[in-house]
């Protein structure tokens, strides 16, 4: 009985779609430049530029009754070695839920790479639900309920799992990124930089590799000395890479004393 009702419902739906297509085909002006087909009647919106070639080929992504077929997405994108080779995005190899994050039919200029942490959390909870004997069995410290920076879904994510490839804090703050950062943006609006008179820059900032090479002596010091006109006291003979404050200002790393915003390349 249930199977019969399901088949009847599908037949009624197919009939409705066909009737709508016929109605629009008869109602539209006799302008042959206007393409009329069943796909144009059911499309929820324009595809993005990246998938524009499939605008008249719904079957490239969709399977009848099933809807979006993740296997078809994977057949096109499985050879993206750059994506799968990076630690933060390697999870794409097994996640198999493309449309949950990469939403189409939002217009030609739609950005398909907008990060949705809530969608990622839903997928993770679904994939690992059967493997979890207890909530949060991953060993990650549970965040408190009502976290001010994260939603309940986002709080279940292990931030360090994707963001630990480069730790600007030198391990000083541990893996709990959410103690300072929100999922909406990486910057911290409440952060106040220490006084511009501070000389302890190296406690938070690491000099780039070039500063430990001859580039520091031949280029960096020369740039600062040439633009200082005596304004930068003590520049630049005995300065070493740990004395960031001798050349840099707290407005931005490339705001050089006596020079202004310097663009190397």
Coordinates of C-alpha atoms in Angstrom, one line a residue:
X1 CA 0.0 0.0 0.0
X2 CA 2.8 2.4 0.9
X3 CA 4.7 1.5 -2.3
X4 CA 1.5 2.1 -4.4
X5 CA 0.9 5.6 -2.7
X6 CA 4.6 6.5 -3.4
X7 CA 4.3 5.5 -7.1
X8 CA 1.0 7.4 -7.4
X9 CA 2.6 10.5 -5.9
X10 CA 5.5 10.3 -8.3
X11 CA 3.1 10.0 -11.3
X12 CA 1.1 13.0 -10.2
X13 CA 4.3 15.0 -9.8
X14 CA 5.5 14.0 -13.2
X15 CA 2.1 14.9 -14.7
X16 CA 2.2 18.3 -13.0
X17 CA 5.6 19.1 -14.3
X18 CA 4.6 18.1 -17.9
X19 CA 1.4 20.2 -17.7
X20 CA 3.4 23.3 -16.6
X21 CA 5.9 22.8 -19.4
X22 CA 3.0 22.5 -22.0
X23 CA 1.3 25.6 -20.6
X24 CA 4.4 27.8 -20.8
X25 CA 5.2 26.4 -24.3
X26 CA 1.7 27.5 -25.5
X27 CA 1.5 30.7 -23.6
X28 CA 4.9 32.2 -24.6
X29 CA 5.1 34.4 -27.7
X30 CA 6.0 32.8 -30.9
X31 CA 9.5 34.1 -30.6
X32 CA 11.7 31.2 -31.7
X33 CA 14.8 32.8 -30.1
X34 CA 13.3 31.9 -26.7
X35 CA 14.5 28.4 -25.8
X36 CA 11.7 26.4 -24.2
X37 CA 12.4 23.0 -22.6
X38 CA 11.4 21.2 -19.4
X39 CA 14.7 22.1 -17.8
X40 CA 14.0 25.8 -18.0
X41 CA 10.7 25.3 -16.3
X42 CA 12.1 23.6 -13.2
X43 CA 15.4 25.4 -12.8
X44 CA 15.6 27.3 -9.4
X45 CA 18.0 29.8 -10.8
X46 CA 21.1 30.5 -12.9
X47 CA 24.2 28.4 -12.3
X48 CA 27.5 30.0 -11.3
X49 CA 30.2 30.7 -13.9
X50 CA 32.1 27.6 -12.8
X51 CA 29.2 25.4 -13.8
X52 CA 27.6 27.5 -16.6
X53 CA 28.4 24.8 -19.2
X54 CA 25.8 22.6 -17.5
X55 CA 22.9 25.1 -17.7
X56 CA 21.0 22.9 -20.2
X57 CA 22.2 19.6 -18.9
X58 CA 20.6 19.0 -15.5
X59 CA 21.6 15.3 -15.6
X60 CA 25.3 16.3 -15.3
X61 CA 24.7 16.9 -11.6
X62 CA 21.2 15.6 -10.8
X63 CA 19.7 12.1 -10.9
X64 CA 15.9 11.7 -11.2
X65 CA 14.0 11.4 -7.9
X66 CA 17.3 11.3 -6.0
X67 CA 18.3 15.0 -6.7
X68 CA 21.9 16.1 -6.5
X69 CA 24.1 13.1 -7.0
X70 CA 27.4 13.5 -5.1
X71 CA 29.0 10.8 -7.2
X72 CA 28.7 13.1 -10.2
X73 CA 30.4 15.9 -8.4
X74 CA 33.2 13.6 -7.4
X75 CA 33.7 12.3 -10.9
X76 CA 34.6 15.8 -12.0
X77 CA 36.6 17.0 -9.0
X78 CA 38.3 13.8 -7.8
X79 CA 41.5 14.7 -9.6
X80 CA 41.9 18.0 -7.8
X81 CA 45.3 17.1 -6.4
X82 CA 46.0 20.6 -5.1
X83 CA 42.8 20.6 -3.0
X84 CA 43.3 17.0 -1.7
X85 CA 47.0 17.5 -1.0
X86 CA 46.6 20.4 1.5
X87 CA 46.0 19.4 5.1
X88 CA 43.2 21.8 5.8
X89 CA 41.2 20.6 2.7
X90 CA 42.2 17.0 2.5
X91 CA 38.9 15.9 4.1
X92 CA 37.2 16.5 0.8
X93 CA 38.5 13.1 -0.3
X94 CA 36.1 11.2 2.0
X95 CA 33.4 13.7 3.1
X96 CA 31.1 13.0 0.1
X97 CA 28.6 15.8 0.9
X98 CA 29.4 18.4 -1.7
X99 CA 26.1 20.2 -2.0
X100 CA 25.9 20.8 1.7
X101 CA 28.5 23.5 1.5
X102 CA 28.8 24.3 -2.2
X103 CA 25.3 25.6 -3.0
X104 CA 24.4 26.2 -6.7
X105 CA 21.7 28.1 -8.5
X106 CA 22.4 31.3 -6.6
X107 CA 23.3 33.3 -9.7
X108 CA 26.2 33.7 -12.2
X109 CA 28.4 35.6 -9.7
X110 CA 27.8 33.3 -6.7
X111 CA 30.8 32.3 -4.7
X112 CA 30.8 28.5 -4.2
X113 CA 33.7 28.5 -1.7
X114 CA 32.0 30.4 1.2
X115 CA 33.0 28.6 4.3
X116 CA 30.0 27.3 6.3
X117 CA 31.2 25.9 9.6
X118 CA 27.6 24.9 10.6
X119 CA 27.2 22.8 7.5
X120 CA 30.6 21.2 8.1
X121 CA 29.5 20.4 11.7
X122 CA 26.2 18.8 10.5
X123 CA 28.1 16.6 8.0
X124 CA 30.6 15.6 10.7
X125 CA 27.9 14.7 13.2
X126 CA 26.2 12.6 10.5
X127 CA 29.3 10.8 9.3
X128 CA 30.7 10.0 12.8
X129 CA 27.4 9.4 14.7
X130 CA 27.7 5.7 14.6
X131 CA 31.4 5.7 15.6
X132 CA 30.8 7.8 18.7
X133 CA 30.1 5.8 21.8
X134 CA 29.8 9.0 23.9
X135 CA 29.4 12.6 22.9
X136 CA 32.6 14.2 21.7
X137 CA 34.6 11.0 22.0
X138 CA 37.3 12.6 19.9
X139 CA 39.0 13.8 23.1
X140 CA 38.6 17.5 22.2
X141 CA 37.8 19.7 25.2
X142 CA 34.1 20.4 25.3
X143 CA 33.2 24.1 24.9
X144 CA 30.8 25.6 27.4
X145 CA 27.1 25.9 26.4
X146 CA 26.2 29.3 25.0
X147 CA 29.7 30.0 23.8
X148 CA 29.8 33.7 22.9
X149 CA 31.8 33.3 19.7
X150 CA 30.4 30.0 18.3
X151 CA 27.0 28.5 17.7
X152 CA 26.1 25.1 19.3
X153 CA 26.9 23.3 16.1
X154 CA 30.2 25.1 15.5
X155 CA 31.3 24.5 19.1
X156 CA 31.5 20.8 18.3
X157 CA 34.2 21.3 15.7
X158 CA 37.9 20.8 16.4
X159 CA 39.3 24.1 15.1
X160 CA 43.0 22.9 15.3
X161 CA 42.2 20.0 13.1
X162 CA 42.2 22.3 10.1
X163 CA 43.9 25.4 11.3
X164 CA 47.0 23.9 13.0
X165 CA 49.1 24.0 9.8
X166 CA 50.6 27.3 10.8
X167 CA 50.5 28.4 14.4
X168 CA 51.3 32.1 14.8
X169 CA 51.2 31.7 18.5
X170 CA 54.1 29.3 18.7
X171 CA 52.0 26.9 20.8
X172 CA 51.5 29.4 23.6
X173 CA 47.7 29.2 23.6
X174 CA 47.0 25.6 22.9
X175 CA 44.5 24.1 20.4
X176 CA 41.4 26.0 21.7
X177 CA 41.2 28.6 18.9
X178 CA 37.6 29.5 19.9
X179 CA 38.8 31.0 23.1
X180 CA 39.6 34.1 21.0
X181 CA 38.5 33.5 17.5
X182 CA 34.9 33.2 16.0
X183 CA 34.0 31.1 13.0
X184 CA 32.7 34.1 11.0
X185 CA 36.1 35.8 10.7
X186 CA 39.7 35.2 11.8
X187 CA 40.4 38.8 13.0
X188 CA 39.6 39.7 16.6
X189 CA 37.7 42.9 16.9
X190 CA 38.4 43.3 20.6
X191 CA 42.2 42.8 20.3
X192 CA 44.4 45.7 21.4
X193 CA 48.0 45.7 20.3
X194 CA 50.5 46.4 23.0
X195 CA 51.9 50.0 23.1
X196 CA 53.9 51.1 20.1
X197 CA 56.7 51.7 22.6
X198 CA 56.9 48.0 23.4
X199 CA 60.2 46.2 22.7
X200 CA 58.9 42.7 23.2
X201 CA 57.7 42.1 19.6
X202 CA 59.4 38.7 19.4
X203 CA 57.2 37.3 22.1
X204 CA 54.4 37.1 19.5
X205 CA 56.1 37.8 16.1
X206 CA 58.6 35.6 14.3
X207 CA 60.8 37.2 11.7
X208 CA 60.5 35.8 8.1
X209 CA 63.3 33.5 6.8
X210 CA 64.8 36.2 4.7
X211 CA 65.7 38.2 7.8
X212 CA 68.0 35.4 8.8
X213 CA 69.9 35.6 5.5
X214 CA 71.9 38.2 3.6
X215 CA 68.6 39.8 2.5
X216 CA 68.3 41.4 5.9
X217 CA 71.8 43.0 5.6
X218 CA 71.7 43.9 1.9
X219 CA 68.1 45.0 1.4
X220 CA 66.1 45.5 4.6
X221 CA 68.6 47.6 6.5
X222 CA 69.4 49.6 3.3
X223 CA 65.7 50.5 2.8
X224 CA 65.2 51.7 6.3
X225 CA 68.5 53.6 6.4
X226 CA 67.8 55.3 3.1
X227 CA 64.4 56.5 4.1
X228 CA 65.1 57.4 7.7
X229 CA 67.0 60.7 7.2
X230 CA 68.1 60.4 10.8
X231 CA 64.6 59.8 12.2
X232 CA 65.2 56.2 13.2
X233 CA 67.7 56.4 16.0
X234 CA 70.3 53.7 16.1
X235 CA 69.6 52.4 12.6
X236 CA 71.0 50.2 11.3
X237 CA 74.4 48.9 12.0
X238 CA 73.9 46.8 15.2
X239 CA 70.2 45.9 14.7
X240 CA 69.4 42.2 14.6
X241 CA 66.2 40.3 13.7
X242 CA 64.9 40.2 17.2
X243 CA 64.6 44.0 17.4
X244 CA 61.5 44.4 15.2
X245 CA 60.6 47.7 16.8
X246 CA 63.7 49.4 15.3
X247 CA 62.2 49.3 11.8
X248 CA 58.6 48.2 12.0
X249 CA 55.5 50.0 13.4
X250 CA 52.4 48.5 15.0
X251 CA 50.0 49.8 12.3
X252 CA 51.1 47.1 9.9
X253 CA 54.2 44.9 9.4
X254 CA 55.2 46.8 6.2
X255 CA 54.8 50.3 7.7
X256 CA 58.4 51.1 8.1
X257 CA 59.7 53.9 10.2
X258 CA 60.8 56.8 8.1
X259 CA 59.7 55.1 4.9
X260 CA 56.0 54.4 5.2
X261 CA 54.2 51.5 3.6
X262 CA 56.9 49.6 1.8
X263 CA 56.1 47.1 -1.0
X264 CA 59.0 44.9 -1.7
X265 CA 57.7 43.3 -5.0

